[in-house]
Structures are given as structure tokens and as C-alpha cells.
Amino acid sequence: MAPVPQLPTPSETITTDASSENNNVTITGKIYTRVRLATKSDLSHIYQLFYQIHEYHNYTHLYKATESSLANLLFKENPLPLFYGPSVLLLEVSPTPFNEPKNTTNEGFKPVLKTFDLKFPVVEGQVEEFRSKYDDGNDKSDVYIAGYAFFYANYSCFYDKPGFYFESLYFRESYRKLGMGSLLFGTVASIAANNGFVSVEGIVAVWNKKSYDFYINMGVEIFDEFRYGKLHGENLQKYADNKDKNGEGSC
């Protein structure tokens, strides 16, 4: 699980203002957020965000995805039922309030709207790179992609119903320490609880104390007696042609 922001401290005096300078947008006072299910129009932003989390962990040399491969993974022509396949929630921000969507692209999930009070200004320094391409019918152009949550259904012989594997949560640097992590993770947990899934589980980085403490505070139980195991790369490929001398399978 990726690093997450701390909870916000509300400011005593709230003003709402957004100023633009050198292709930056500075938001003060209040910041408006929307959590929604990603669509194919978000593909380039998802690709960039996935790259950034690899960059954060110094794993860019392992990043093999392309926009095309992500499209095949996330937006299949014949998708699984909602939330059973790989799912991405995007958290968008804006200096002005969101309206109720006029177009409902994702039936089964209603976007979650929340307003945060800011103690310090937030600078959107990549206005064009992360301007949202999502069309909700309101012609609102001051919306930017701040972060994502990536999860999918998993199964265990311990339960008779599926749970969620929470693969990662990530925010761009400008939007950390604002309390948005609890909104995004909480939305995933709410989806699970309201749709019959029995758990939300994933890997917690023990070296990242802020991230570790965040998940503890969100109610996640850490099982110290288990270790994460991974069969991959050359060790996995050894099994690709595992045949004996007679050409028969060895298993």
C-alpha cells in the first residue's frame, strides 16, 4: 500500500480563492473533491499515476505497463461485474464546488463529494497534464486528478464470499497531508461493506510509519505472523515448459 496523507487540521478563518500564475493554480480556504470510478477517458492519467508510484518506490525499472496494456486490463469490452475486475477510483480536486453529474457513465456507483478546509495553500503545478478529461455534462474545466485507489476482488478458502485486494493508494505530492487518504480508502471500504464483500486486505509497508499508522487508524488489522511471498521473473518462467524427456508434463 502506498503512502497516505495525514488528517487535516481545519483553519479557523475560511476563504475560497483560486489564482493562476505560470500555468499553476493555487487553491486556498476550501478544496472540493470528488471520488469517482475511472473511465477509459482517464487512461493517460492512470498510466502517469501508476508510473509515479513506481517512481516513489524507486521501481521504475520494473514498470512494464503501457496505455494499451492498461486499457486491456481495466477497460475490457466484456468486463466482469462491477468491482469484481480490476477497479480504479480517482480522486479529483477543484477550487469550485462540484455539481451533481448530468451524465451517469458508471451505473452502480455514485460519485462521492466532500469539501476540505485548507490550513495552507495547495498548488496545482501540472494544470494541463492532470486536468480531468471526465465529462459529467457540466462543462466544468477546473478539475484535476489528485490520486487513485486500485483494487480488485480476491477469494479465499476461509470465506464463502469474495473480498477486495487493495493493491495501492497514491496521491500526487501537492495533495498529501490533507486528509484525502481517509476519504479514498474509506470509499473502497464502503463499497465492500455495501456490496457483500467480506474484507479489504493488502500489503502494508512496515518501513513507512505514517502509512502504517494510517491503516491502523482506519481499522486495518496487521497480521505479523504472515510473510509476503512472490514467485516471479526467471523463477516463474522455469515453470513455463516444465516437461520431462518424453514430452509429458512432469506434474
mmCIF file of C-alpha atoms in Angstrom:
data_model
loop_
_atom_site.group_PDB
_atom_site.id
_atom_site.type_symbol
_atom_site.label_atom_id
_atom_site.label_comp_id
_atom_site.label_asym_id
_atom_site.label_seq_id
_atom_site.Cartn_x
_atom_site.Cartn_y
_atom_site.Cartn_z
ATOM 1 C CA MET A 1 0.000 0.000 0.000
ATOM 2 C CA ALA A 2 1.304 3.426 -0.926
ATOM 3 C CA PRO A 3 1.983 6.386 1.380
ATOM 4 C CA VAL A 4 -1.092 8.266 2.505
ATOM 5 C CA PRO A 5 -1.745 11.774 3.775
ATOM 6 C CA GLN A 6 -2.387 12.753 7.372
ATOM 7 C CA LEU A 7 -5.727 14.052 8.563
ATOM 8 C CA PRO A 8 -6.308 17.781 8.035
ATOM 9 C CA THR A 9 -6.431 20.463 10.683
ATOM 10 C CA PRO A 10 -9.340 22.817 9.898
ATOM 11 C CA SER A 11 -8.464 26.501 9.659
ATOM 12 C CA GLU A 12 -10.327 28.976 11.835
ATOM 13 C CA THR A 13 -10.825 31.505 9.040
ATOM 14 C CA ILE A 14 -12.013 30.063 5.747
ATOM 15 C CA THR A 15 -11.744 31.893 2.437
ATOM 16 C CA THR A 16 -12.125 30.399 -1.005
ATOM 17 C CA ASP A 17 -9.803 31.580 -3.742
ATOM 18 C CA ALA A 18 -8.023 30.163 -6.745
ATOM 19 C CA SER A 19 -5.340 32.109 -8.567
ATOM 20 C CA SER A 20 -3.443 31.130 -11.703
ATOM 21 C CA GLU A 21 0.198 32.014 -12.267
ATOM 22 C CA ASN A 22 2.787 30.475 -14.583
ATOM 23 C CA ASN A 23 0.357 27.708 -15.508
ATOM 24 C CA ASN A 24 -0.159 26.930 -11.809
ATOM 25 C CA VAL A 25 -3.406 27.046 -9.865
ATOM 26 C CA THR A 26 -3.233 27.933 -6.173
ATOM 27 C CA ILE A 27 -6.186 26.882 -4.030
ATOM 28 C CA THR A 28 -6.771 28.404 -0.601
ATOM 29 C CA GLY A 29 -9.505 28.192 2.010
ATOM 30 C CA LYS A 30 -11.524 25.259 0.695
ATOM 31 C CA ILE A 31 -10.815 22.488 -1.746
ATOM 32 C CA TYR A 32 -13.644 20.481 -3.304
ATOM 33 C CA THR A 33 -13.164 16.793 -4.015
ATOM 34 C CA ARG A 34 -14.936 14.061 -5.935
ATOM 35 C CA VAL A 35 -14.263 10.326 -5.828
ATOM 36 C CA ARG A 36 -15.481 8.508 -8.924
ATOM 37 C CA LEU A 37 -14.882 5.329 -10.850
ATOM 38 C CA ALA A 38 -12.321 5.725 -13.614
ATOM 39 C CA THR A 39 -13.362 5.502 -17.252
ATOM 40 C CA LYS A 40 -11.373 4.890 -20.417
ATOM 41 C CA SER A 41 -11.005 8.662 -20.868
ATOM 42 C CA ASP A 42 -8.755 8.613 -17.772
ATOM 43 C CA LEU A 43 -6.271 6.158 -19.259
ATOM 44 C CA SER A 44 -3.382 8.596 -19.746
ATOM 45 C CA HIS A 45 -3.736 9.898 -16.190
ATOM 46 C CA ILE A 46 -3.849 6.399 -14.723
ATOM 47 C CA TYR A 47 -0.713 5.498 -16.677
ATOM 48 C CA GLN A 48 1.085 8.564 -15.258
ATOM 49 C CA LEU A 49 -0.070 7.916 -11.688
ATOM 50 C CA PHE A 50 0.990 4.272 -11.844
ATOM 51 C CA TYR A 51 4.398 5.426 -13.078
ATOM 52 C CA GLN A 52 4.666 7.933 -10.222
ATOM 53 C CA ILE A 53 4.044 5.323 -7.527
ATOM 54 C CA HIS A 54 6.797 3.184 -9.068
ATOM 55 C CA GLU A 55 8.997 6.277 -9.044
ATOM 56 C CA TYR A 56 8.200 6.887 -5.367
ATOM 57 C CA HIS A 57 9.372 3.360 -4.509
ATOM 58 C CA ASN A 58 12.373 3.509 -6.911
ATOM 59 C CA TYR A 59 10.830 0.755 -9.019
ATOM 60 C CA THR A 60 10.574 2.491 -12.391
ATOM 61 C CA HIS A 61 12.815 -0.193 -13.896
ATOM 62 C CA LEU A 62 10.003 -2.661 -13.164
ATOM 63 C CA TYR A 63 7.256 -0.579 -14.764
ATOM 64 C CA LYS A 64 6.265 -2.511 -17.888
ATOM 65 C CA ALA A 65 2.741 -1.167 -18.433
ATOM 66 C CA THR A 66 1.665 0.826 -21.465
ATOM 67 C CA GLU A 67 -1.571 2.711 -22.025
ATOM 68 C CA SER A 68 -2.632 -0.097 -24.329
ATOM 69 C CA SER A 69 -1.928 -2.832 -21.782
ATOM 70 C CA LEU A 70 -3.733 -0.852 -19.082
ATOM 71 C CA ALA A 71 -6.730 -0.457 -21.382
ATOM 72 C CA ASN A 72 -6.838 -4.237 -21.807
ATOM 73 C CA LEU A 73 -6.562 -4.708 -18.064
ATOM 74 C CA LEU A 74 -9.001 -2.066 -16.827
ATOM 75 C CA PHE A 75 -11.497 -1.461 -19.629
ATOM 76 C CA LYS A 76 -12.295 -4.728 -21.350
ATOM 77 C CA GLU A 77 -15.089 -4.813 -23.919
ATOM 78 C CA ASN A 78 -16.759 -7.603 -21.939
ATOM 79 C CA PRO A 79 -15.990 -6.621 -18.350
ATOM 80 C CA LEU A 80 -16.615 -8.598 -15.202
ATOM 81 C CA PRO A 81 -19.451 -7.430 -12.930
ATOM 82 C CA LEU A 82 -18.773 -4.081 -11.266
ATOM 83 C CA PHE A 83 -15.883 -4.222 -8.732
ATOM 84 C CA TYR A 84 -15.044 -7.873 -9.462
ATOM 85 C CA GLY A 85 -12.422 -6.989 -12.039
ATOM 86 C CA PRO A 86 -9.537 -4.503 -11.605
ATOM 87 C CA SER A 87 -11.096 -1.214 -10.472
ATOM 88 C CA VAL A 88 -9.647 2.283 -10.143
ATOM 89 C CA LEU A 89 -11.208 5.063 -8.113
ATOM 90 C CA LEU A 90 -9.921 8.531 -8.925
ATOM 91 C CA LEU A 91 -9.974 11.440 -6.509
ATOM 92 C CA GLU A 92 -10.430 14.749 -8.303
ATOM 93 C CA VAL A 93 -9.997 18.219 -6.827
ATOM 94 C CA SER A 94 -11.302 21.644 -7.783
ATOM 95 C CA PRO A 95 -11.251 25.199 -6.395
ATOM 96 C CA THR A 96 -15.005 25.407 -7.085
ATOM 97 C CA PRO A 97 -17.856 23.101 -5.996
ATOM 98 C CA PHE A 98 -18.828 20.023 -7.959
ATOM 99 C CA ASN A 99 -22.362 19.700 -9.303
ATOM 100 C CA GLU A 100 -24.375 16.534 -9.391
ATOM 101 C CA PRO A 101 -23.461 14.755 -12.657
ATOM 102 C CA LYS A 102 -25.846 15.183 -15.572
ATOM 103 C CA ASN A 103 -24.478 12.072 -17.267
ATOM 104 C CA THR A 104 -24.200 8.819 -15.301
ATOM 105 C CA THR A 105 -21.487 6.802 -17.038
ATOM 106 C CA ASN A 106 -20.895 4.298 -14.248
ATOM 107 C CA GLU A 107 -24.143 2.782 -13.113
ATOM 108 C CA GLY A 108 -23.891 1.211 -9.696
ATOM 109 C CA PHE A 109 -21.519 3.768 -8.181
ATOM 110 C CA LYS A 110 -22.463 7.333 -7.319
ATOM 111 C CA PRO A 111 -19.519 9.762 -7.076
ATOM 112 C CA VAL A 112 -18.664 10.839 -3.539
ATOM 113 C CA LEU A 113 -18.368 14.596 -2.960
ATOM 114 C CA LYS A 114 -16.583 16.177 0.002
ATOM 115 C CA THR A 115 -15.196 19.601 0.881
ATOM 116 C CA PHE A 116 -11.951 20.012 2.847
ATOM 117 C CA ASP A 117 -10.899 23.096 4.772
ATOM 118 C CA LEU A 118 -7.305 24.027 3.994
ATOM 119 C CA LYS A 119 -4.814 25.210 6.598
ATOM 120 C CA PHE A 120 -2.260 26.049 3.905
ATOM 121 C CA PRO A 121 -2.464 26.814 0.159
ATOM 122 C CA VAL A 122 -2.374 23.934 -2.308
ATOM 123 C CA VAL A 123 -0.605 24.491 -5.625
ATOM 124 C CA GLU A 124 -1.596 22.510 -8.705
ATOM 125 C CA GLY A 125 1.618 22.744 -10.689
ATOM 126 C CA GLN A 126 0.647 20.460 -13.597
ATOM 127 C CA VAL A 127 -2.577 22.032 -14.719
ATOM 128 C CA GLU A 128 -2.692 20.702 -18.261
ATOM 129 C CA GLU A 129 -1.013 17.353 -17.520
ATOM 130 C CA PHE A 130 -3.584 16.396 -14.890
ATOM 131 C CA ARG A 131 -6.686 18.298 -15.954
ATOM 132 C CA SER A 132 -9.565 15.820 -15.786
ATOM 133 C CA LYS A 133 -10.970 14.590 -19.096
ATOM 134 C CA TYR A 134 -14.099 13.197 -17.495
ATOM 135 C CA ASP A 135 -17.341 14.525 -18.995
ATOM 136 C CA ASP A 136 -20.184 14.680 -16.486
ATOM 137 C CA GLY A 137 -22.244 17.056 -18.609
ATOM 138 C CA ASN A 138 -21.498 20.137 -16.507
ATOM 139 C CA ASP A 139 -18.732 21.698 -18.663
ATOM 140 C CA LYS A 140 -16.511 22.173 -15.599
ATOM 141 C CA SER A 141 -12.886 22.662 -16.646
ATOM 142 C CA ASP A 142 -11.158 23.388 -13.313
ATOM 143 C CA VAL A 143 -10.930 19.760 -12.180
ATOM 144 C CA TYR A 144 -7.597 17.977 -11.600
ATOM 145 C CA ILE A 145 -6.661 14.377 -10.869
ATOM 146 C CA ALA A 146 -5.072 14.194 -7.401
ATOM 147 C CA GLY A 147 -4.788 10.474 -6.664
ATOM 148 C CA TYR A 148 -6.187 6.991 -7.051
ATOM 149 C CA ALA A 149 -7.064 3.732 -5.327
ATOM 150 C CA PHE A 150 -6.599 0.446 -7.200
ATOM 151 C CA PHE A 151 -8.333 -2.739 -6.035
ATOM 152 C CA TYR A 152 -9.995 -5.926 -7.266
ATOM 153 C CA ALA A 153 -11.927 -8.920 -5.968
ATOM 154 C CA ASN A 154 -9.984 -11.748 -4.363
ATOM 155 C CA TYR A 155 -11.004 -15.112 -2.977
ATOM 156 C CA SER A 156 -10.056 -17.258 -0.023
ATOM 157 C CA CYS A 157 -10.981 -20.757 1.122
ATOM 158 C CA PHE A 158 -11.603 -19.211 4.549
ATOM 159 C CA TYR A 159 -14.683 -17.335 3.330
ATOM 160 C CA ASP A 160 -17.703 -18.126 1.222
ATOM 161 C CA LYS A 161 -17.694 -14.675 -0.402
ATOM 162 C CA PRO A 162 -15.027 -12.594 -2.140
ATOM 163 C CA GLY A 163 -13.173 -9.697 -0.579
ATOM 164 C CA PHE A 164 -11.153 -6.818 -2.031
ATOM 165 C CA TYR A 165 -7.427 -6.897 -2.569
ATOM 166 C CA PHE A 166 -6.353 -3.295 -2.064
ATOM 167 C CA GLU A 167 -3.377 -3.025 -4.388
ATOM 168 C CA SER A 168 -2.367 0.599 -3.934
ATOM 169 C CA LEU A 169 -3.364 4.088 -2.881
ATOM 170 C CA TYR A 170 -1.419 7.091 -4.139
ATOM 171 C CA PHE A 171 -1.602 10.877 -4.127
ATOM 172 C CA ARG A 172 0.420 13.363 -6.084
ATOM 173 C CA GLU A 173 2.710 15.336 -3.791
ATOM 174 C CA SER A 174 0.613 18.527 -3.709
ATOM 175 C CA TYR A 175 -2.358 16.651 -2.266
ATOM 176 C CA ARG A 176 -0.746 14.768 0.585
ATOM 177 C CA LYS A 177 -1.311 15.568 4.280
ATOM 178 C CA LEU A 178 -4.807 16.917 3.576
ATOM 179 C CA GLY A 179 -6.886 14.006 4.873
ATOM 180 C CA MET A 180 -7.886 12.752 1.447
ATOM 181 C CA GLY A 181 -6.419 9.318 2.075
ATOM 182 C CA SER A 182 -9.097 8.517 4.613
ATOM 183 C CA LEU A 183 -11.764 9.583 2.116
ATOM 184 C CA LEU A 184 -10.402 7.389 -0.667
ATOM 185 C CA PHE A 185 -9.679 4.305 1.438
ATOM 186 C CA GLY A 186 -12.969 4.772 3.271
ATOM 187 C CA THR A 187 -14.820 4.835 -0.037
ATOM 188 C CA VAL A 188 -13.296 1.488 -1.029
ATOM 189 C CA ALA A 189 -14.251 0.046 2.373
ATOM 190 C CA SER A 190 -17.785 1.409 1.970
ATOM 191 C CA ILE A 191 -18.116 -0.221 -1.457
ATOM 192 C CA ALA A 192 -17.000 -3.535 0.035
ATOM 193 C CA ALA A 193 -19.341 -3.333 3.033
ATOM 194 C CA ASN A 194 -22.349 -2.288 0.949
ATOM 195 C CA ASN A 195 -21.881 -4.909 -1.771
ATOM 196 C CA GLY A 196 -21.366 -8.103 0.194
ATOM 197 C CA PHE A 197 -17.559 -8.299 0.140
ATOM 198 C CA VAL A 198 -16.089 -9.718 3.337
ATOM 199 C CA SER A 199 -12.774 -7.866 3.620
ATOM 200 C CA VAL A 200 -10.368 -5.267 2.294
ATOM 201 C CA GLU A 201 -6.806 -6.505 2.506
ATOM 202 C CA GLY A 202 -3.395 -5.765 1.092
ATOM 203 C CA ILE A 203 0.276 -5.221 1.837
ATOM 204 C CA VAL A 204 1.234 -2.587 4.411
ATOM 205 C CA ALA A 205 4.770 -1.192 4.189
ATOM 206 C CA VAL A 206 6.118 -1.543 7.726
ATOM 207 C CA TRP A 207 9.003 0.831 6.994
ATOM 208 C CA ASN A 208 6.595 3.705 6.296
ATOM 209 C CA LYS A 209 5.357 4.644 9.775
ATOM 210 C CA LYS A 210 2.872 7.269 8.568
ATOM 211 C CA SER A 211 1.345 4.817 6.128
ATOM 212 C CA TYR A 212 1.373 2.022 8.716
ATOM 213 C CA ASP A 213 -0.294 4.228 11.350
ATOM 214 C CA PHE A 214 -2.855 5.416 8.809
ATOM 215 C CA TYR A 215 -4.103 1.912 8.061
ATOM 216 C CA ILE A 216 -4.158 1.028 11.753
ATOM 217 C CA ASN A 217 -6.284 4.124 12.407
ATOM 218 C CA MET A 218 -8.607 3.095 9.583
ATOM 219 C CA GLY A 219 -9.262 -0.190 11.372
ATOM 220 C CA VAL A 220 -6.914 -2.463 9.399
ATOM 221 C CA GLU A 221 -5.622 -5.446 11.396
ATOM 222 C CA ILE A 222 -1.959 -6.292 10.752
ATOM 223 C CA PHE A 223 -1.003 -9.986 10.844
ATOM 224 C CA ASP A 224 2.663 -10.189 11.834
ATOM 225 C CA GLU A 225 2.775 -13.988 11.607
ATOM 226 C CA PHE A 226 2.449 -13.943 7.798
ATOM 227 C CA ARG A 227 5.160 -13.025 5.282
ATOM 228 C CA TYR A 228 4.524 -11.847 1.739
ATOM 229 C CA GLY A 229 5.776 -14.310 -0.867
ATOM 230 C CA LYS A 230 6.204 -13.763 -4.603
ATOM 231 C CA LEU A 231 7.116 -16.138 -7.417
ATOM 232 C CA HIS A 232 8.051 -14.042 -10.452
ATOM 233 C CA GLY A 233 10.620 -13.316 -13.143
ATOM 234 C CA GLU A 234 13.031 -16.116 -14.035
ATOM 235 C CA ASN A 235 11.838 -18.292 -11.169
ATOM 236 C CA LEU A 236 8.310 -18.213 -12.554
ATOM 237 C CA GLN A 237 9.415 -18.818 -16.137
ATOM 238 C CA LYS A 238 11.119 -22.055 -15.071
ATOM 239 C CA TYR A 239 7.613 -23.497 -14.926
ATOM 240 C CA ALA A 240 6.636 -22.361 -18.442
ATOM 241 C CA ASP A 241 7.934 -25.509 -20.205
ATOM 242 C CA ASN A 242 8.149 -27.942 -17.340
ATOM 243 C CA LYS A 243 8.237 -31.225 -19.302
ATOM 244 C CA ASP A 244 10.182 -34.425 -18.906
ATOM 245 C CA LYS A 245 12.302 -36.017 -21.608
ATOM 246 C CA ASN A 246 9.307 -37.816 -23.116
ATOM 247 C CA GLY A 247 7.496 -34.558 -23.665
ATOM 248 C CA GLU A 248 4.955 -35.294 -20.999
ATOM 249 C CA GLY A 249 4.131 -32.885 -18.230
ATOM 250 C CA SER A 250 6.155 -33.557 -15.115
ATOM 251 C CA CYS A 251 3.330 -32.787 -12.721
#
